[in-house]
PDB file of C-alpha atoms and ligand atoms in Angstrom:
ATOM      1  CA  UNK A 251    -203.022 -26.159  16.498  1.00 84.00           C
ATOM      2  CA  UNK A 252    -201.449 -23.651  17.709  1.00 90.00           C
ATOM      3  CA  UNK A 253    -197.835 -21.875  16.476  1.00 93.00           C
ATOM      4  CA  UNK A 254    -195.217 -23.494  18.244  1.00 93.00           C
ATOM      5  CA  UNK A 255    -193.669 -19.784  18.930  1.00 94.00           C
ATOM      6  CA  UNK A 256    -196.463 -17.615  19.579  1.00 94.00           C
ATOM      7  CA  UNK A 257    -198.990 -19.911  21.142  1.00 93.00           C
ATOM      8  CA  UNK A 258    -201.572 -18.187  18.444  1.00 92.00           C
ATOM      9  CA  UNK A 259    -204.354 -20.643  17.087  1.00 91.00           C
ATOM     10  CA  UNK A 260    -203.676 -21.001  13.651  1.00 84.00           C
ATOM     11  CA  UNK A 261    -205.814 -21.125  10.781  1.00 70.00           C
ATOM     12  CA  UNK A 262    -205.407 -23.155   7.502  1.00 61.00           C
ATOM     13  CA  UNK A 263    -203.299 -21.060   5.847  1.00 56.00           C
ATOM     14  CA  UNK A 264    -200.273 -22.616   3.466  1.00 58.00           C
ATOM     15  CA  UNK A 265    -197.369 -20.889   5.106  1.00 59.00           C
ATOM     16  CA  UNK A 266    -194.263 -21.012   2.916  1.00 64.00           C
ATOM     17  CA  UNK A 267    -193.275 -24.153   5.442  1.00 63.00           C
ATOM     18  CA  UNK A 268    -196.631 -25.814   5.036  1.00 57.00           C
ATOM     19  CA  UNK A 269    -195.942 -25.421   0.668  1.00 61.00           C
ATOM     20  CA  UNK A 270    -192.802 -26.630   1.031  1.00 62.00           C
ATOM     21  CA  UNK A 271    -193.897 -30.327   2.106  1.00 56.00           C
ATOM     22  CA  UNK A 272    -197.158 -30.401   1.127  1.00 52.00           C
ATOM     23  CA  UNK A 273    -197.462 -34.483   1.673  1.00 45.00           C
ATOM     24  CA  UNK A 274    -194.797 -34.387   5.386  1.00 46.00           C
ATOM     25  CA  UNK A 275    -196.835 -32.343   8.033  1.00 53.00           C
ATOM     26  CA  UNK A 276    -198.539 -29.378   8.875  1.00 63.00           C
ATOM     27  CA  UNK A 277    -195.894 -26.213   9.875  1.00 75.00           C
ATOM     28  CA  UNK A 278    -195.552 -25.973  13.485  1.00 86.00           C
ATOM     29  CA  UNK A 279    -195.559 -21.789  12.639  1.00 90.00           C
ATOM     30  CA  UNK A 280    -197.821 -19.230  12.188  1.00 91.00           C
ATOM     31  CA  UNK A 281    -197.697 -17.260   8.726  1.00 91.00           C
ATOM     32  CA  UNK A 282    -196.487 -14.203  11.143  1.00 94.00           C
ATOM     33  CA  UNK A 283    -193.946 -15.673  12.854  1.00 95.00           C
ATOM     34  CA  UNK A 284    -193.054 -17.465   9.605  1.00 94.00           C
ATOM     35  CA  UNK A 285    -192.706 -14.959   8.225  1.00 95.00           C
ATOM     36  CA  UNK A 286    -189.891 -12.971  10.613  1.00 97.00           C
ATOM     37  CA  UNK A 287    -187.306 -15.950   9.764  1.00 97.00           C
ATOM     38  CA  UNK A 288    -185.586 -14.961   6.120  1.00 97.00           C
ATOM     39  CA  UNK A 289    -183.751 -16.974   4.233  1.00 96.00           C
ATOM     40  CA  UNK A 290    -180.306 -17.204   2.479  1.00 96.00           C
ATOM     41  CA  UNK A 291    -180.739 -15.911  -0.881  1.00 94.00           C
ATOM     42  CA  UNK A 292    -179.262 -16.731  -3.786  1.00 92.00           C
ATOM     43  CA  UNK A 293    -176.190 -14.253  -3.103  1.00 94.00           C
ATOM     44  CA  UNK A 294    -173.512 -15.902  -1.378  1.00 96.00           C
ATOM     45  CA  UNK A 295    -170.377 -17.122  -1.086  1.00 96.00           C
ATOM     46  CA  UNK A 296    -170.492 -20.164  -3.006  1.00 95.00           C
ATOM     47  CA  UNK A 297    -168.468 -22.111  -0.405  1.00 96.00           C
ATOM     48  CA  UNK A 298    -169.898 -21.526   2.919  1.00 97.00           C
ATOM     49  CA  UNK A 299    -173.441 -19.078   2.234  1.00 96.00           C
ATOM     50  CA  UNK A 300    -171.882 -16.198   3.565  1.00 95.00           C
ATOM     51  CA  UNK A 301    -174.679 -13.312   2.112  1.00 93.00           C
ATOM     52  CA  UNK A 302    -174.028 -10.553   0.575  1.00 89.00           C
ATOM     53  CA  UNK A 303    -170.940 -11.485  -1.812  1.00 89.00           C
ATOM     54  CA  UNK A 304    -171.306 -14.180  -5.137  1.00 87.00           C
ATOM     55  CA  UNK A 305    -167.455 -15.011  -4.370  1.00 91.00           C
ATOM     56  CA  UNK A 306    -165.166 -16.982  -2.200  1.00 92.00           C
ATOM     57  CA  UNK A 307    -164.953 -14.718   0.856  1.00 95.00           C
ATOM     58  CA  UNK A 308    -161.685 -14.464   3.006  1.00 94.00           C
ATOM     59  CA  UNK A 309    -162.868 -16.624   5.948  1.00 94.00           C
ATOM     60  CA  UNK A 310    -163.002 -19.321   2.988  1.00 95.00           C
ATOM     61  CA  UNK A 311    -159.586 -18.441   1.372  1.00 94.00           C
ATOM     62  CA  UNK A 312    -158.406 -18.846   4.744  1.00 93.00           C
ATOM     63  CA  UNK A 313    -159.167 -22.093   5.274  1.00 93.00           C
ATOM     64  CA  UNK A 314    -158.437 -23.257   2.006  1.00 93.00           C
ATOM     65  CA  UNK A 315    -154.490 -21.833   3.165  1.00 93.00           C
ATOM     66  CA  UNK A 316    -154.761 -24.246   6.445  1.00 90.00           C
ATOM     67  CA  UNK A 317    -155.760 -27.392   3.658  1.00 91.00           C
ATOM     68  CA  UNK A 318    -159.796 -27.307   4.719  1.00 93.00           C
ATOM     69  CA  UNK A 319    -161.989 -27.102   1.277  1.00 94.00           C
ATOM     70  CA  UNK A 320    -164.908 -25.162   2.937  1.00 97.00           C
ATOM     71  CA  UNK A 321    -168.358 -27.198   1.835  1.00 97.00           C
ATOM     72  CA  UNK A 322    -170.985 -25.636   4.157  1.00 98.00           C
ATOM     73  CA  UNK A 323    -174.590 -24.940   3.446  1.00 97.00           C
ATOM     74  CA  UNK A 324    -177.456 -23.152   5.374  1.00 98.00           C
ATOM     75  CA  UNK A 325    -180.904 -22.352   5.119  1.00 97.00           C
ATOM     76  CA  UNK A 326    -181.799 -19.330   7.391  1.00 98.00           C
ATOM     77  CA  UNK A 327    -179.508 -15.646   8.036  1.00 97.00           C
ATOM     78  CA  UNK A 328    -179.230 -14.920  11.896  1.00 97.00           C
ATOM     79  CA  UNK A 329    -181.177 -12.356  12.065  1.00 97.00           C
ATOM     80  CA  UNK A 330    -183.207 -11.118  15.119  1.00 98.00           C
ATOM     81  CA  UNK A 331    -186.190 -13.400  15.017  1.00 97.00           C
ATOM     82  CA  UNK A 332    -183.752 -16.324  14.491  1.00 97.00           C
ATOM     83  CA  UNK A 333    -181.385 -14.656  18.474  1.00 97.00           C
ATOM     84  CA  UNK A 334    -184.911 -14.954  20.156  1.00 97.00           C
ATOM     85  CA  UNK A 335    -185.717 -18.391  18.521  1.00 97.00           C
ATOM     86  CA  UNK A 336    -181.657 -19.668  19.817  1.00 96.00           C
ATOM     87  CA  UNK A 337    -182.362 -17.875  23.202  1.00 95.00           C
ATOM     88  CA  UNK A 338    -185.616 -19.589  23.991  1.00 96.00           C
ATOM     89  CA  UNK A 339    -184.562 -23.073  22.355  1.00 96.00           C
ATOM     90  CA  UNK A 340    -181.351 -23.185  24.280  1.00 92.00           C
ATOM     91  CA  UNK A 341    -180.742 -20.883  26.846  1.00 88.00           C
ATOM     92  CA  UNK A 342    -184.552 -21.467  28.260  1.00 91.00           C
ATOM     93  CA  UNK A 343    -184.241 -24.907  27.531  1.00 89.00           C
ATOM     94  CA  UNK A 344    -187.354 -25.032  25.390  1.00 93.00           C
ATOM     95  CA  UNK A 345    -186.882 -28.242  23.560  1.00 93.00           C
ATOM     96  CA  UNK A 346    -190.485 -28.605  22.197  1.00 93.00           C
ATOM     97  CA  UNK A 347    -188.977 -25.809  20.328  1.00 96.00           C
ATOM     98  CA  UNK A 348    -186.532 -28.580  18.857  1.00 95.00           C
ATOM     99  CA  UNK A 349    -190.030 -29.303  16.231  1.00 95.00           C
ATOM    100  CA  UNK A 350    -190.299 -25.137  14.960  1.00 95.00           C
ATOM    101  CA  UNK A 351    -187.788 -25.864  12.088  1.00 95.00           C
ATOM    102  CA  UNK A 352    -188.533 -29.496  11.157  1.00 94.00           C
ATOM    103  CA  UNK A 353    -190.208 -29.076   8.248  1.00 92.00           C
ATOM    104  CA  UNK A 354    -187.694 -26.660   6.524  1.00 94.00           C
ATOM    105  CA  UNK A 355    -184.750 -29.486   7.925  1.00 96.00           C
ATOM    106  CA  UNK A 356    -186.806 -31.845   6.597  1.00 95.00           C
ATOM    107  CA  UNK A 357    -187.157 -30.799   2.813  1.00 95.00           C
ATOM    108  CA  UNK A 358    -183.331 -30.059   3.319  1.00 96.00           C
ATOM    109  CA  UNK A 359    -181.011 -33.144   4.746  1.00 97.00           C
ATOM    110  CA  UNK A 360    -183.140 -34.993   2.548  1.00 96.00           C
ATOM    111  CA  UNK A 361    -180.942 -33.722  -0.451  1.00 97.00           C
ATOM    112  CA  UNK A 362    -178.365 -36.024   1.708  1.00 97.00           C
ATOM    113  CA  UNK A 363    -179.431 -39.448   0.802  1.00 95.00           C
ATOM    114  CA  UNK A 364    -175.613 -41.158   0.548  1.00 97.00           C
ATOM    115  CA  UNK A 365    -174.513 -39.447   3.654  1.00 98.00           C
ATOM    116  CA  UNK A 366    -174.187 -40.541   6.935  1.00 98.00           C
ATOM    117  CA  UNK A 367    -174.913 -37.807   9.256  1.00 98.00           C
ATOM    118  CA  UNK A 368    -172.801 -36.363  12.268  1.00 98.00           C
ATOM    119  CA  UNK A 369    -173.894 -33.786  14.723  1.00 97.00           C
ATOM    120  CA  UNK A 370    -171.560 -32.003  16.665  1.00 96.00           C
ATOM    121  CA  UNK A 371    -171.450 -33.035  20.120  1.00 95.00           C
ATOM    122  CA  UNK A 372    -171.578 -31.200  23.713  1.00 92.00           C
ATOM    123  CA  UNK A 373    -169.457 -31.127  26.608  1.00 90.00           C
ATOM    124  CA  UNK A 374    -170.543 -33.339  29.229  1.00 91.00           C
ATOM    125  CA  UNK A 375    -171.178 -30.553  31.732  1.00 90.00           C
ATOM    126  CA  UNK A 376    -172.828 -28.038  28.953  1.00 89.00           C
ATOM    127  CA  UNK A 377    -174.841 -31.490  28.093  1.00 92.00           C
ATOM    128  CA  UNK A 378    -175.799 -31.887  31.929  1.00 92.00           C
ATOM    129  CA  UNK A 379    -177.080 -27.859  32.200  1.00 90.00           C
ATOM    130  CA  UNK A 380    -179.185 -27.578  29.405  1.00 91.00           C
ATOM    131  CA  UNK A 381    -180.531 -31.620  29.577  1.00 93.00           C
ATOM    132  CA  UNK A 382    -180.606 -31.917  25.636  1.00 95.00           C
ATOM    133  CA  UNK A 383    -178.168 -31.229  22.449  1.00 96.00           C
ATOM    134  CA  UNK A 384    -179.934 -28.729  20.459  1.00 96.00           C
ATOM    135  CA  UNK A 385    -178.621 -29.931  16.975  1.00 97.00           C
ATOM    136  CA  UNK A 386    -179.522 -34.384  17.963  1.00 97.00           C
ATOM    137  CA  UNK A 387    -183.017 -32.507  18.628  1.00 97.00           C
ATOM    138  CA  UNK A 388    -183.348 -30.559  15.162  1.00 97.00           C
ATOM    139  CA  UNK A 389    -182.357 -33.881  13.419  1.00 98.00           C
ATOM    140  CA  UNK A 390    -184.381 -36.298  15.476  1.00 97.00           C
ATOM    141  CA  UNK A 391    -187.686 -33.618  14.980  1.00 96.00           C
ATOM    142  CA  UNK A 392    -186.770 -33.273  10.823  1.00 96.00           C
ATOM    143  CA  UNK A 393    -187.161 -37.167  11.460  1.00 96.00           C
ATOM    144  CA  UNK A 394    -183.000 -38.153  10.476  1.00 97.00           C
ATOM    145  CA  UNK A 395    -180.941 -40.418  12.483  1.00 97.00           C
ATOM    146  CA  UNK A 396    -176.906 -39.777  13.092  1.00 97.00           C
ATOM    147  CA  UNK A 397    -173.771 -41.418  14.505  1.00 97.00           C
ATOM    148  CA  UNK A 398    -172.649 -40.835  17.746  1.00 95.00           C
ATOM    149  CA  UNK A 399    -168.616 -41.057  16.512  1.00 96.00           C
ATOM    150  CA  UNK A 400    -167.371 -37.709  18.454  1.00 96.00           C
ATOM    151  CA  UNK A 401    -167.352 -36.369  21.968  1.00 93.00           C
ATOM    152  CA  UNK A 402    -165.886 -33.282  23.136  1.00 92.00           C
ATOM    153  CA  UNK A 403    -163.893 -32.711  26.163  1.00 87.00           C
ATOM    154  CA  UNK A 404    -164.979 -30.248  29.265  1.00 80.00           C
ATOM    155  CA  UNK A 405    -163.573 -26.948  28.456  1.00 68.00           C
ATOM    156  CA  UNK A 406    -161.007 -25.540  30.691  1.00 65.00           C
ATOM    157  CA  UNK A 407    -162.822 -22.840  32.407  1.00 60.00           C
ATOM    158  CA  UNK A 408    -160.000 -20.834  34.343  1.00 56.00           C
ATOM    159  CA  UNK A 409    -157.959 -21.063  31.122  1.00 57.00           C
ATOM    160  CA  UNK A 410    -154.982 -18.700  30.427  1.00 63.00           C
ATOM    161  CA  UNK A 411    -155.206 -18.667  27.079  1.00 63.00           C
ATOM    162  CA  UNK A 412    -158.358 -16.837  25.224  1.00 66.00           C
ATOM    163  CA  UNK A 413    -161.033 -18.591  23.744  1.00 59.00           C
ATOM    164  CA  UNK A 414    -159.741 -17.227  20.535  1.00 61.00           C
ATOM    165  CA  UNK A 415    -155.959 -18.674  21.030  1.00 61.00           C
ATOM    166  CA  UNK A 416    -157.202 -22.000  22.459  1.00 56.00           C
ATOM    167  CA  UNK A 417    -159.243 -22.831  19.236  1.00 53.00           C
ATOM    168  CA  UNK A 418    -156.199 -22.267  16.907  1.00 53.00           C
ATOM    169  CA  UNK A 419    -154.306 -24.744  19.088  1.00 62.00           C
ATOM    170  CA  UNK A 420    -156.614 -27.362  20.557  1.00 77.00           C
ATOM    171  CA  UNK A 421    -159.590 -28.876  19.351  1.00 86.00           C
ATOM    172  CA  UNK A 422    -161.973 -30.000  21.651  1.00 91.00           C
ATOM    173  CA  UNK A 423    -163.430 -32.744  20.027  1.00 94.00           C
ATOM    174  CA  UNK A 424    -162.197 -36.402  18.935  1.00 94.00           C
ATOM    175  CA  UNK A 425    -163.785 -38.979  17.484  1.00 96.00           C
ATOM    176  CA  UNK A 426    -164.764 -42.426  19.826  1.00 95.00           C
ATOM    177  CA  UNK A 427    -162.835 -45.841  19.915  1.00 93.00           C
ATOM    178  CA  UNK A 428    -163.674 -48.397  17.968  1.00 92.00           C
ATOM    179  CA  UNK A 429    -166.100 -46.462  15.956  1.00 95.00           C
ATOM    180  CA  UNK A 430    -166.319 -46.881  11.388  1.00 96.00           C
ATOM    181  CA  UNK A 431    -165.477 -43.787  10.019  1.00 97.00           C
ATOM    182  CA  UNK A 432    -167.730 -43.744   6.553  1.00 98.00           C
ATOM    183  CA  UNK A 433    -166.868 -42.752   3.341  1.00 98.00           C
ATOM    184  CA  UNK A 434    -169.304 -39.657   2.936  1.00 98.00           C
ATOM    185  CA  UNK A 435    -170.314 -37.696   6.024  1.00 98.00           C
ATOM    186  CA  UNK A 436    -172.187 -34.568   6.260  1.00 98.00           C
ATOM    187  CA  UNK A 437    -171.671 -32.973  10.026  1.00 98.00           C
ATOM    188  CA  UNK A 438    -174.143 -30.835  11.173  1.00 98.00           C
ATOM    189  CA  UNK A 439    -174.653 -28.195  13.527  1.00 97.00           C
ATOM    190  CA  UNK A 440    -177.255 -25.238  14.471  1.00 97.00           C
ATOM    191  CA  UNK A 441    -174.956 -21.900  13.521  1.00 97.00           C
ATOM    192  CA  UNK A 442    -171.998 -21.317  11.698  1.00 96.00           C
ATOM    193  CA  UNK A 443    -170.241 -18.470  12.493  1.00 92.00           C
ATOM    194  CA  UNK A 444    -166.745 -18.245  12.079  1.00 91.00           C
ATOM    195  CA  UNK A 445    -166.788 -22.154  11.179  1.00 93.00           C
ATOM    196  CA  UNK A 446    -163.837 -22.807  13.333  1.00 92.00           C
ATOM    197  CA  UNK A 447    -165.348 -25.376  15.126  1.00 93.00           C
ATOM    198  CA  UNK A 448    -167.201 -27.223  11.906  1.00 96.00           C
ATOM    199  CA  UNK A 449    -164.592 -27.110   9.503  1.00 96.00           C
ATOM    200  CA  UNK A 450    -161.984 -28.447  12.260  1.00 94.00           C
ATOM    201  CA  UNK A 451    -164.336 -31.177  13.030  1.00 96.00           C
ATOM    202  CA  UNK A 452    -164.797 -32.039   9.272  1.00 97.00           C
ATOM    203  CA  UNK A 453    -160.465 -31.853   8.959  1.00 95.00           C
ATOM    204  CA  UNK A 454    -160.420 -34.456  11.773  1.00 95.00           C
ATOM    205  CA  UNK A 455    -162.834 -36.286  10.108  1.00 97.00           C
ATOM    206  CA  UNK A 456    -161.230 -36.332   7.092  1.00 96.00           C
ATOM    207  CA  UNK A 457    -157.997 -37.230   9.116  1.00 95.00           C
ATOM    208  CA  UNK A 458    -159.524 -40.579   9.842  1.00 96.00           C
ATOM    209  CA  UNK A 459    -160.129 -41.771   6.486  1.00 96.00           C
ATOM    210  CA  UNK A 460    -163.836 -40.251   5.726  1.00 97.00           C
ATOM    211  CA  UNK A 461    -163.158 -39.250   1.545  1.00 97.00           C
ATOM    212  CA  UNK A 462    -165.957 -36.804   1.157  1.00 98.00           C
ATOM    213  CA  UNK A 463    -167.329 -34.675   4.841  1.00 98.00           C
ATOM    214  CA  UNK A 464    -169.545 -31.752   3.961  1.00 98.00           C
ATOM    215  CA  UNK A 465    -170.971 -29.707   6.560  1.00 98.00           C
ATOM    216  CA  UNK A 466    -174.741 -28.156   7.016  1.00 98.00           C
ATOM    217  CA  UNK A 467    -176.126 -25.425   9.851  1.00 98.00           C
ATOM    218  CA  UNK A 468    -179.414 -24.315   9.935  1.00 98.00           C
ATOM    219  CA  UNK A 469    -178.871 -20.961  10.167  1.00 98.00           C
ATOM    220  CA  UNK A 470    -175.441 -19.208   8.693  1.00 96.00           C
TER     221      UNK A 470
HETATM  222 ZN1  LIG B 755    -196.944 -17.293  16.062  1.00 92.01          ZN
HETATM  223 ZN1  LIG B 756    -166.992 -18.757   2.067  1.00 92.01          ZN
END
Protein backbone atom coordinates (compact mmCIF):
# COMPACT_ATOMS: atom_id res chain seq x y z
CA UNK A 1 0.00 0.00 0.00
CA UNK A 2 1.20 3.49 -0.86
CA UNK A 3 1.18 6.55 1.37
CA UNK A 4 -1.62 8.89 0.23
CA UNK A 5 0.51 11.97 0.73
CA UNK A 6 3.98 11.16 -0.60
CA UNK A 7 3.31 8.01 -2.60
CA UNK A 8 6.06 5.90 -1.06
CA UNK A 9 5.29 2.24 -0.51
CA UNK A 10 4.67 1.61 3.14
CA UNK A 11 6.50 -0.99 5.12
CA UNK A 12 4.49 -2.89 7.66
CA UNK A 13 5.56 -0.78 10.59
CA UNK A 14 2.88 0.36 12.96
CA UNK A 15 2.43 4.11 12.82
CA UNK A 16 0.75 6.06 15.55
CA UNK A 17 -2.35 6.15 13.37
CA UNK A 18 -2.53 2.42 12.85
CA UNK A 19 -1.91 1.76 16.53
CA UNK A 20 -4.90 3.88 17.37
CA UNK A 21 -7.30 1.78 15.40
CA UNK A 22 -5.86 -1.68 15.37
CA UNK A 23 -9.12 -3.22 14.26
CA UNK A 24 -10.55 -0.59 11.95
CA UNK A 25 -8.23 -0.32 8.99
CA UNK A 26 -4.67 0.39 8.02
CA UNK A 27 -3.16 3.85 8.05
CA UNK A 28 -3.15 5.88 4.85
CA UNK A 29 0.02 7.68 5.89
CA UNK A 30 3.62 6.50 5.97
CA UNK A 31 5.47 7.05 9.22
CA UNK A 32 7.49 9.92 7.68
CA UNK A 33 4.35 11.85 6.73
CA UNK A 34 2.56 10.82 9.92
CA UNK A 35 5.32 12.36 12.01
CA UNK A 36 4.95 15.78 10.34
CA UNK A 37 1.52 16.35 11.88
CA UNK A 38 1.29 17.62 15.42
CA UNK A 39 -1.44 16.60 17.82
CA UNK A 40 -2.76 19.16 20.28
CA UNK A 41 -1.11 18.48 23.62
CA UNK A 42 -2.33 18.57 27.18
CA UNK A 43 -1.98 22.30 27.64
CA UNK A 44 -4.82 24.14 25.95
CA UNK A 45 -7.84 26.34 26.63
CA UNK A 46 -10.45 24.01 28.16
CA UNK A 47 -13.21 25.46 25.98
CA UNK A 48 -11.71 25.88 22.51
CA UNK A 49 -8.42 23.91 22.69
CA UNK A 50 -6.24 26.90 21.80
CA UNK A 51 -2.75 25.68 22.63
CA UNK A 52 -0.25 27.08 25.09
CA UNK A 53 -2.57 28.06 27.94
CA UNK A 54 -4.59 26.14 30.46
CA UNK A 55 -7.33 28.60 31.40
CA UNK A 56 -10.14 30.14 29.34
CA UNK A 57 -8.64 32.17 26.52
CA UNK A 58 -9.66 35.75 25.72
CA UNK A 59 -11.63 34.70 22.67
CA UNK A 60 -13.71 32.33 24.75
CA UNK A 61 -14.35 35.05 27.31
CA UNK A 62 -15.58 37.33 24.52
CA UNK A 63 -17.85 34.60 23.19
CA UNK A 64 -19.21 34.15 26.68
CA UNK A 65 -20.17 37.84 26.78
CA UNK A 66 -22.10 37.28 23.57
CA UNK A 67 -23.99 34.45 25.22
CA UNK A 68 -22.10 31.70 23.43
CA UNK A 69 -20.54 28.99 25.54
CA UNK A 70 -17.67 27.56 23.49
CA UNK A 71 -17.40 23.77 23.67
CA UNK A 72 -14.91 22.82 21.03
CA UNK A 73 -12.52 19.96 20.46
CA UNK A 74 -9.91 19.34 17.78
CA UNK A 75 -7.13 16.88 17.06
CA UNK A 76 -4.24 18.59 15.29
CA UNK A 77 -2.46 21.95 15.29
CA UNK A 78 -2.38 24.03 12.12
CA UNK A 79 1.33 23.55 11.42
CA UNK A 80 3.09 23.72 8.05
CA UNK A 81 2.38 20.07 7.18
CA UNK A 82 -1.31 20.69 7.83
CA UNK A 83 -1.29 23.87 5.73
CA UNK A 84 0.26 21.87 2.89
CA UNK A 85 -2.31 19.15 3.31
CA UNK A 86 -5.24 21.57 3.06
CA UNK A 87 -3.72 23.33 0.12
CA UNK A 88 -3.63 20.02 -1.78
CA UNK A 89 -6.97 18.77 -0.53
CA UNK A 90 -9.03 21.94 -0.84
CA UNK A 91 -7.37 24.12 -3.39
CA UNK A 92 -5.94 21.50 -5.74
CA UNK A 93 -9.11 19.50 -5.19
CA UNK A 94 -7.44 16.16 -4.55
CA UNK A 95 -10.50 14.34 -3.23
CA UNK A 96 -8.55 11.14 -2.48
CA UNK A 97 -6.89 12.99 0.37
CA UNK A 98 -10.14 12.96 2.34
CA UNK A 99 -8.97 9.59 3.64
CA UNK A 100 -5.68 10.77 5.10
CA UNK A 101 -7.07 11.39 8.59
CA UNK A 102 -9.89 8.82 8.60
CA UNK A 103 -8.45 6.76 11.41
CA UNK A 104 -7.93 9.77 13.67
CA UNK A 105 -11.38 11.14 12.89
CA UNK A 106 -13.11 7.85 13.42
CA UNK A 107 -11.42 7.40 16.78
CA UNK A 108 -12.52 10.88 17.85
CA UNK A 109 -16.00 11.09 16.38
CA UNK A 110 -17.16 7.82 17.87
CA UNK A 111 -16.97 9.52 21.27
CA UNK A 112 -20.08 11.49 20.28
CA UNK A 113 -22.50 8.58 20.15
CA UNK A 114 -25.62 10.47 21.19
CA UNK A 115 -24.97 13.40 18.89
CA UNK A 116 -26.21 14.03 15.38
CA UNK A 117 -23.49 15.41 13.14
CA UNK A 118 -23.90 18.60 11.13
CA UNK A 119 -21.28 19.79 8.66
CA UNK A 120 -20.61 23.46 7.88
CA UNK A 121 -21.86 23.88 4.30
CA UNK A 122 -20.23 25.66 1.37
CA UNK A 123 -22.08 28.17 -0.74
CA UNK A 124 -23.36 26.76 -4.05
CA UNK A 125 -20.71 28.81 -5.85
CA UNK A 126 -17.86 27.43 -3.81
CA UNK A 127 -19.23 23.91 -4.04
CA UNK A 128 -19.38 24.18 -7.83
CA UNK A 129 -15.80 25.46 -7.96
CA UNK A 130 -14.33 22.74 -5.78
CA UNK A 131 -16.64 19.90 -6.74
CA UNK A 132 -16.96 18.68 -3.15
CA UNK A 133 -17.41 19.84 0.42
CA UNK A 134 -14.08 19.08 2.06
CA UNK A 135 -15.65 18.53 5.50
CA UNK A 136 -18.29 16.11 4.20
CA UNK A 137 -15.44 14.24 2.53
CA UNK A 138 -13.54 13.91 5.81
CA UNK A 139 -16.60 12.77 7.76
CA UNK A 140 -17.73 10.25 5.13
CA UNK A 141 -14.25 8.81 4.74
CA UNK A 142 -14.20 8.23 8.50
CA UNK A 143 -17.43 6.25 8.17
CA UNK A 144 -20.00 8.67 9.61
CA UNK A 145 -23.21 10.21 8.37
CA UNK A 146 -24.39 13.76 8.93
CA UNK A 147 -27.66 15.66 8.75
CA UNK A 148 -28.39 18.13 6.00
CA UNK A 149 -29.79 21.01 8.07
CA UNK A 150 -27.90 24.05 6.89
CA UNK A 151 -27.40 26.09 3.78
CA UNK A 152 -25.16 29.00 2.94
CA UNK A 153 -25.97 32.12 1.00
CA UNK A 154 -23.64 33.21 -1.76
CA UNK A 155 -21.04 35.64 -0.48
CA UNK A 156 -21.39 39.00 -2.15
CA UNK A 157 -17.98 39.67 -3.63
CA UNK A 158 -18.21 43.43 -4.01
CA UNK A 159 -19.71 44.28 -0.69
CA UNK A 160 -18.56 47.64 0.56
CA UNK A 161 -18.11 46.24 4.05
CA UNK A 162 -14.93 44.51 5.10
CA UNK A 163 -14.98 40.78 5.74
CA UNK A 164 -14.91 41.22 9.49
CA UNK A 165 -17.72 43.76 9.40
CA UNK A 166 -19.84 41.39 7.39
CA UNK A 167 -19.14 38.46 9.70
CA UNK A 168 -20.10 40.58 12.65
CA UNK A 169 -23.39 41.70 11.22
CA UNK A 170 -24.76 38.89 9.12
CA UNK A 171 -24.39 35.16 9.24
CA UNK A 172 -24.35 33.62 5.76
CA UNK A 173 -25.76 30.35 7.10
CA UNK A 174 -29.40 29.49 7.63
CA UNK A 175 -31.45 26.44 8.60
CA UNK A 176 -33.27 24.73 5.75
CA UNK A 177 -37.03 24.77 5.86
CA UNK A 178 -38.96 21.81 7.23
CA UNK A 179 -36.05 20.12 8.96
CA UNK A 180 -36.26 18.77 12.50
CA UNK A 181 -33.59 20.05 14.84
CA UNK A 182 -32.18 17.25 17.01
CA UNK A 183 -31.54 17.79 20.71
CA UNK A 184 -27.84 16.98 20.61
CA UNK A 185 -25.66 18.19 17.77
CA UNK A 186 -21.98 18.09 16.97
CA UNK A 187 -21.07 20.73 14.37
CA UNK A 188 -18.06 19.69 12.34
CA UNK A 189 -15.65 21.89 10.39
CA UNK A 190 -12.16 21.37 9.02
CA UNK A 191 -10.25 24.22 10.67
CA UNK A 192 -11.06 26.36 13.72
CA UNK A 193 -9.27 29.70 13.64
CA UNK A 194 -11.26 32.47 15.29
CA UNK A 195 -14.26 30.20 15.76
CA UNK A 196 -16.54 32.86 14.33
CA UNK A 197 -18.32 30.62 11.84
CA UNK A 198 -18.77 27.54 13.95
CA UNK A 199 -19.78 29.38 17.12
CA UNK A 200 -22.34 31.49 15.31
CA UNK A 201 -23.79 28.38 13.71
CA UNK A 202 -23.88 26.82 17.18
CA UNK A 203 -25.94 29.78 18.41
CA UNK A 204 -28.19 29.51 15.36
CA UNK A 205 -28.97 25.86 16.12
CA UNK A 206 -29.43 26.54 19.83
CA UNK A 207 -31.85 29.34 19.05
CA UNK A 208 -33.70 26.89 16.80
CA UNK A 209 -34.19 24.50 19.71
CA UNK A 210 -31.11 22.27 20.00
CA UNK A 211 -30.31 21.71 23.68
CA UNK A 212 -26.73 20.55 23.58
CA UNK A 213 -24.50 21.72 20.74
CA UNK A 214 -20.79 20.97 20.70
CA UNK A 215 -18.29 21.78 17.98
CA UNK A 216 -15.40 19.88 16.48
CA UNK A 217 -12.69 20.46 13.90
CA UNK A 218 -9.87 18.34 12.60
CA UNK A 219 -7.49 21.25 13.11
CA UNK A 220 -7.18 24.08 15.62
ZN1 LIG B 1 4.19 9.57 3.15
ZN1 LIG C 1 -10.59 29.30 24.25
